[in-house]
mmCIF file of C-alpha atoms in Angstrom:
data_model
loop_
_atom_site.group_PDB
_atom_site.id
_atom_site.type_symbol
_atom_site.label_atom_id
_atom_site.label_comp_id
_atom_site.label_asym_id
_atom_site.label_seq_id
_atom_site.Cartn_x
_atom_site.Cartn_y
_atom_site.Cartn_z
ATOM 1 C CA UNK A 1 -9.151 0.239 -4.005
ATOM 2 C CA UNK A 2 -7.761 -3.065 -2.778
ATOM 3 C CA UNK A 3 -5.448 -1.024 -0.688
ATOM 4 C CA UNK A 4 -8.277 1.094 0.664
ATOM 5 C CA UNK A 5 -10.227 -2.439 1.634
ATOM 6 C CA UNK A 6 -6.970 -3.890 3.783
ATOM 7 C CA UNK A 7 -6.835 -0.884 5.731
ATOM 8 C CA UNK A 8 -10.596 -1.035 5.936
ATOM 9 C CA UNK A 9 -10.160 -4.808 7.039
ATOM 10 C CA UNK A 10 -7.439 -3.972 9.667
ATOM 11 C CA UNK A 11 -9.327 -0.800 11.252
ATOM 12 C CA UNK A 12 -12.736 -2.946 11.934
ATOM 13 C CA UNK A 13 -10.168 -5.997 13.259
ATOM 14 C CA UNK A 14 -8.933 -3.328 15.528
ATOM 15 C CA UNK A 15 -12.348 -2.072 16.500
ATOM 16 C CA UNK A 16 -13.203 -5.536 16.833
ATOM 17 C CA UNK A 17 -10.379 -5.963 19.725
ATOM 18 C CA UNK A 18 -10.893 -2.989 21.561
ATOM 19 C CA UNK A 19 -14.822 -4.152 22.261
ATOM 20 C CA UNK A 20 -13.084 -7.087 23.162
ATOM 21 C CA UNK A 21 -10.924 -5.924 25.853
ATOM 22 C CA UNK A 22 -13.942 -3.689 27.054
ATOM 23 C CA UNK A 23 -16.153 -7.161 27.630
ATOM 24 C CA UNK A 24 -13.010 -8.554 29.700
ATOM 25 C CA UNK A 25 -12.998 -5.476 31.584
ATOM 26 C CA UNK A 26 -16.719 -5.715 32.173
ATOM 27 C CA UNK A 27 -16.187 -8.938 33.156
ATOM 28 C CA UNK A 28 -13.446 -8.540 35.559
ATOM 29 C CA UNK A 29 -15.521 -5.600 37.225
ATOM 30 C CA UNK A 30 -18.919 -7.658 37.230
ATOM 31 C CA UNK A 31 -16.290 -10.401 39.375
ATOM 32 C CA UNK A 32 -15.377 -7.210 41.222
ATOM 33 C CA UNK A 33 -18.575 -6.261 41.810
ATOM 34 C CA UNK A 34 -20.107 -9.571 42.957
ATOM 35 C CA UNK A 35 -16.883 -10.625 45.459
ATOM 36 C CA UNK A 36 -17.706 -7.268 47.419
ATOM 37 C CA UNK A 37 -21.155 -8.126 47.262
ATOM 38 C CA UNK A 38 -20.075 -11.793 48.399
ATOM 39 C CA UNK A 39 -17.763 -10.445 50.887
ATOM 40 C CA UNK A 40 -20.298 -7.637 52.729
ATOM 41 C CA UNK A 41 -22.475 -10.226 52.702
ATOM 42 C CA UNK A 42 -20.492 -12.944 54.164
ATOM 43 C CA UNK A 43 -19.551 -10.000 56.927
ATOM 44 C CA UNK A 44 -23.642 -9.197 57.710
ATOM 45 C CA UNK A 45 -24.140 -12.593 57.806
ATOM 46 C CA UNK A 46 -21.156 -13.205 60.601
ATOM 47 C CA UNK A 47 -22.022 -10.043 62.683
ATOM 48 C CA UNK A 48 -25.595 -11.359 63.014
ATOM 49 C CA UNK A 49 -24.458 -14.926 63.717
ATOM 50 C CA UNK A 50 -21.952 -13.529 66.328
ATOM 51 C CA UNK A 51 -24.821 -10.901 67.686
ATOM 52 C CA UNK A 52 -27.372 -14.205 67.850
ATOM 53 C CA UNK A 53 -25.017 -16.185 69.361
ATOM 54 C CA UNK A 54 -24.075 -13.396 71.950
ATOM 55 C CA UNK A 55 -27.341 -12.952 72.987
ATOM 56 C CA UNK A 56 -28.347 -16.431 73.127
ATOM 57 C CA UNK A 57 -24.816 -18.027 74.497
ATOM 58 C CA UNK A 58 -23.028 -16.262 76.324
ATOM 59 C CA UNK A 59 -20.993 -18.934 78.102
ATOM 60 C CA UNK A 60 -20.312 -19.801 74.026
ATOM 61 C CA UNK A 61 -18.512 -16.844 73.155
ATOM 62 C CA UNK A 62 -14.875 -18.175 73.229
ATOM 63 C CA UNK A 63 -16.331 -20.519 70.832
ATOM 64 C CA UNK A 64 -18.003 -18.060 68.633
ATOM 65 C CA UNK A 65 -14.714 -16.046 68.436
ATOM 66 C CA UNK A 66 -12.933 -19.293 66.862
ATOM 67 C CA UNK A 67 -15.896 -19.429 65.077
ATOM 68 C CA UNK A 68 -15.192 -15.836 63.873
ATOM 69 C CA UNK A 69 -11.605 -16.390 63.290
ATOM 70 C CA UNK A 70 -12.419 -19.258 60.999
ATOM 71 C CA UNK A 71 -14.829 -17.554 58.916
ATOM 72 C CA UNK A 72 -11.666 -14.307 58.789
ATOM 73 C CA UNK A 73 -9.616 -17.600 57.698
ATOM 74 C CA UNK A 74 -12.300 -18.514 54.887
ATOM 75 C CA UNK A 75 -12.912 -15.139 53.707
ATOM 76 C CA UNK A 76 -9.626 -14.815 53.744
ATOM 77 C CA UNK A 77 -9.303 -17.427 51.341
ATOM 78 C CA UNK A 78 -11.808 -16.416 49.288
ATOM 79 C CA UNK A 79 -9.889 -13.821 48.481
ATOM 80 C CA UNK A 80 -6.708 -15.363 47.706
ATOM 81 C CA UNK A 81 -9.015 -17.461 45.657
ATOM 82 C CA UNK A 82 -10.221 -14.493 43.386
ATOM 83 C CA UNK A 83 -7.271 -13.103 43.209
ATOM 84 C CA UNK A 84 -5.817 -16.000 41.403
ATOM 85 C CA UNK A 85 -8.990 -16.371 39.675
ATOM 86 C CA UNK A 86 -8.317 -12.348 38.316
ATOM 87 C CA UNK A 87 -4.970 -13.613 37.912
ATOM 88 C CA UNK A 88 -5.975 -16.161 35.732
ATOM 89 C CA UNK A 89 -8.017 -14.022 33.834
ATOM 90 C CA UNK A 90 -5.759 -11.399 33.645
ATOM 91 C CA UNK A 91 -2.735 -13.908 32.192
ATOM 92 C CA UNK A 92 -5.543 -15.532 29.659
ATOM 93 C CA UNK A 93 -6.298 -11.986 28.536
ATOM 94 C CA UNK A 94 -2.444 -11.330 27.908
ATOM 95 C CA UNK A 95 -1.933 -14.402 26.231
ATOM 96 C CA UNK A 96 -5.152 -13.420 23.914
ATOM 97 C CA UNK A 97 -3.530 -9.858 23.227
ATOM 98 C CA UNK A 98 -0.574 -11.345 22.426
ATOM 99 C CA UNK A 99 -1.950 -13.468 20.094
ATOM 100 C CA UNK A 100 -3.790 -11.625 18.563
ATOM 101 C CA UNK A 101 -1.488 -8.837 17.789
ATOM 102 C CA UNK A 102 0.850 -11.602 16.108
ATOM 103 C CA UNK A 103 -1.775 -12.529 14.299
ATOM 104 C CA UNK A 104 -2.159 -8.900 13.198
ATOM 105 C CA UNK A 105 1.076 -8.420 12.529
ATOM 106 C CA UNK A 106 1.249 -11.828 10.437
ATOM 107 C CA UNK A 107 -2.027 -10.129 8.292
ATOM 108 C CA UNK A 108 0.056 -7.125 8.227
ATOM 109 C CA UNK A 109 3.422 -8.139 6.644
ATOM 110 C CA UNK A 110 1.038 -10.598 4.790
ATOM 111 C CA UNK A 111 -0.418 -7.772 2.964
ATOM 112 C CA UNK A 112 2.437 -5.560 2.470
ATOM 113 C CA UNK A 113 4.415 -8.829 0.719
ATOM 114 C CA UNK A 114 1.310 -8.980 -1.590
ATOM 115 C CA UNK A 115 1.191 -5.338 -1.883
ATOM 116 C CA UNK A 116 4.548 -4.913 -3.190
ATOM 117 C CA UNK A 117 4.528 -7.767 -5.306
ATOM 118 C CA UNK A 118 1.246 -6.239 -7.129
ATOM 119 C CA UNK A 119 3.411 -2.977 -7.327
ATOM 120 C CA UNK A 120 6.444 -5.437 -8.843
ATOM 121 C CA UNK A 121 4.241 -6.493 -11.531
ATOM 122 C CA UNK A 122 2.636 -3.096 -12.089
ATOM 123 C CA UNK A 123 6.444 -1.406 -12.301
ATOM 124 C CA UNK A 124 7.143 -3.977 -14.599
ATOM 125 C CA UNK A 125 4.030 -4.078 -17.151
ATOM 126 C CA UNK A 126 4.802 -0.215 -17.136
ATOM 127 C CA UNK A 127 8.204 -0.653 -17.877
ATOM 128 C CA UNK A 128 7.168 -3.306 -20.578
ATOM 129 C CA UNK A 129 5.018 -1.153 -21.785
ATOM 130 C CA UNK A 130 6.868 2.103 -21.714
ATOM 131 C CA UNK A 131 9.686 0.557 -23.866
ATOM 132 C CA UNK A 132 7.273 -0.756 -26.448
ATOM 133 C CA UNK A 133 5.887 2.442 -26.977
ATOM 134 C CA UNK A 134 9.548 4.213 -27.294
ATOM 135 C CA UNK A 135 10.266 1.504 -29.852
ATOM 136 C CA UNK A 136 6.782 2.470 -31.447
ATOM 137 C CA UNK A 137 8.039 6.009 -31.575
ATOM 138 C CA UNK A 138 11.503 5.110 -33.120
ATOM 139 C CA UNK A 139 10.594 3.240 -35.877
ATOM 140 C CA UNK A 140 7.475 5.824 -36.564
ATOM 141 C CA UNK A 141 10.499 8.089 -36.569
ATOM 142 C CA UNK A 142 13.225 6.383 -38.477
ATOM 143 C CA UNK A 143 9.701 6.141 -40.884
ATOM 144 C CA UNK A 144 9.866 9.948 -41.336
ATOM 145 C CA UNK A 145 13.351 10.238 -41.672
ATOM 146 C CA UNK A 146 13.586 7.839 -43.985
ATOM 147 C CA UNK A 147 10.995 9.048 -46.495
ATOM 148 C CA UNK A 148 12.566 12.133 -45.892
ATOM 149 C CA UNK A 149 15.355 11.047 -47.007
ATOM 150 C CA UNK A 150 14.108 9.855 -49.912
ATOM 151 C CA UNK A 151 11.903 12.870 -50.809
ATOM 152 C CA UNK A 152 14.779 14.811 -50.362
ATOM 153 C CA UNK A 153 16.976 13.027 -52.946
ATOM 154 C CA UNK A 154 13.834 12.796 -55.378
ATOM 155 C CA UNK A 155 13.739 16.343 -55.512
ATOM 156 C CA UNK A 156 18.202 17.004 -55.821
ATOM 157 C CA UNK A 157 17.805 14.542 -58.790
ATOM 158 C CA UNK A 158 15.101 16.233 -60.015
ATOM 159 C CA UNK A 159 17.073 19.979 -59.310
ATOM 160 C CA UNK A 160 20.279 18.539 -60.944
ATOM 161 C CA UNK A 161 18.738 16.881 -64.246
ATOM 162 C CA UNK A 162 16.699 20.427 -64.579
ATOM 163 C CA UNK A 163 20.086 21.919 -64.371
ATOM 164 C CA UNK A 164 21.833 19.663 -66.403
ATOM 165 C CA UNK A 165 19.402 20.167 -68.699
ATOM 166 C CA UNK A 166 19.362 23.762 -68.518
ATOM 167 C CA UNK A 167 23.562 23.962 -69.008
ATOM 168 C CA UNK A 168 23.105 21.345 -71.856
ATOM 169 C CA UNK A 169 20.373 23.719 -73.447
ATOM 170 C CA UNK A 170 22.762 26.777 -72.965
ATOM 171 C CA UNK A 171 25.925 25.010 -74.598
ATOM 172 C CA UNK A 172 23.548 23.645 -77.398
ATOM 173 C CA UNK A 173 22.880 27.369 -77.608
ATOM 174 C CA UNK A 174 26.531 28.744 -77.675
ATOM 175 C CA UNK A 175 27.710 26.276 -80.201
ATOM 176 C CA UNK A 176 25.151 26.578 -82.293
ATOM 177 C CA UNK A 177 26.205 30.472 -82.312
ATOM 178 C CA UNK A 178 29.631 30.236 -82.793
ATOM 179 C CA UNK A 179 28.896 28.104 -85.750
ATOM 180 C CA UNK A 180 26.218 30.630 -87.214
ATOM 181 C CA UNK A 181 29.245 33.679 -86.481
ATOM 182 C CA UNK A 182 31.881 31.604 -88.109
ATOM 183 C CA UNK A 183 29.601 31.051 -90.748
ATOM 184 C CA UNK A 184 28.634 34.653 -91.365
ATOM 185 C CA UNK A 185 32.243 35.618 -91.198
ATOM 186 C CA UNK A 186 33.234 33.606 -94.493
ATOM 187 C CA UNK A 187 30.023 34.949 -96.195
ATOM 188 C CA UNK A 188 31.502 38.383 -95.580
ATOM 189 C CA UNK A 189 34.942 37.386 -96.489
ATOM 190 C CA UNK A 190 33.888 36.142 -99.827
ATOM 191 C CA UNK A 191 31.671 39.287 -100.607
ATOM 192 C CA UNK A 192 34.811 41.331 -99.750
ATOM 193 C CA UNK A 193 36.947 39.047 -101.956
ATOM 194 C CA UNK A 194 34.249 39.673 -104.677
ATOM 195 C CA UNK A 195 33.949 43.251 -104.809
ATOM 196 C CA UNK A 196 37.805 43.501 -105.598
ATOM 197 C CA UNK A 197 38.173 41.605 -108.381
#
């Protein structure tokens, strides 16, 4: 959203510059504009001064011609004057631009060095976070396994005593008949011995 904002920020600075620039071109054409006005002016005004002074002195025409040569010389000068005047302007308005796309730039790298720092910090509290989680998950899993493990042994020792007790049971079992057999044999030995006397 931040991000979003910046390049908000920097597309109204740059909206902001063009209507700039199209103010110092009105301007420049509004000097424009009034030097021909000043200059068609100036002419009118020396073609009637020359026509006047024609009709009303004519022995004074060399003198008007000088007359009209200095005003050339003037206007002349006039215009050399606006031209450094538009140069003026022109070299101000360069210096401005330049200026003010430093400045932009300055913003710019400005805000990408913040930018990637934020993302630094994010990477890392991900990171940070990521590996407590996998260490959450290990020991939840060396939990499991180990009471696994120890259900698992529960129930051999609880197989192999049932065993042991059922092979204990079963030799109980056998002695007990061998002794009974053995025991029925000498019964049947003394009957035996018994009937031949």
């Amino acid at each position: 959203m931040e991000l979003l904002n910046k390049d908000r920020e920097l597309e109204e600075l740059e909206e902001k510059h063009q209507v700039e620039i199209k103010v110092y071109k009105q301007k420049v054409k509004h000097l424009l504009y009034e030097y021909q006005n000043n200059v068609a002016h100036l002419q009118a005004d020396s073609e009637r001064a020359l026509q006047l002074a024609q009709e009303q002195h004519v022995t004074n025409e060399q003198q008007l011609k000088k007359d009209k040569r200095s005003l050339k010389l003037e206007l002349k000068e006039f215009e050399l004057s606006h031209e450094d005047i538009i140069k003026t302007l022109k070299q101000k308005h360069d210096q401005e631009i330049t200026q003010m796309r430093n400045d932009f730039e300055l913003r710019a790298k400005d805000l990408h060095s913040k930018y990637e720092k934020k993302m630094k910090v994010i990477r890392e509290e991900l990171e940070l976070k990521r590996k407590n989680e996998i260490h959450e998950i290990e020991e939840r899993k060396n939990g499991q396994i180990n009471a696994l493990m120890k259900n698992h042994d529960k129930a051999f020792t609880e197989i192999k005593n049932y065993y042991n007790d059922i092979t204990l049971n079963n030799l109980a079992l056998i002695n007990s008949l061998k002794v009974s057999k053995l025991t029925a044999g000498a019964s049947r030995g003394d009957e035996e011995e018994g009937r031949a006397k």
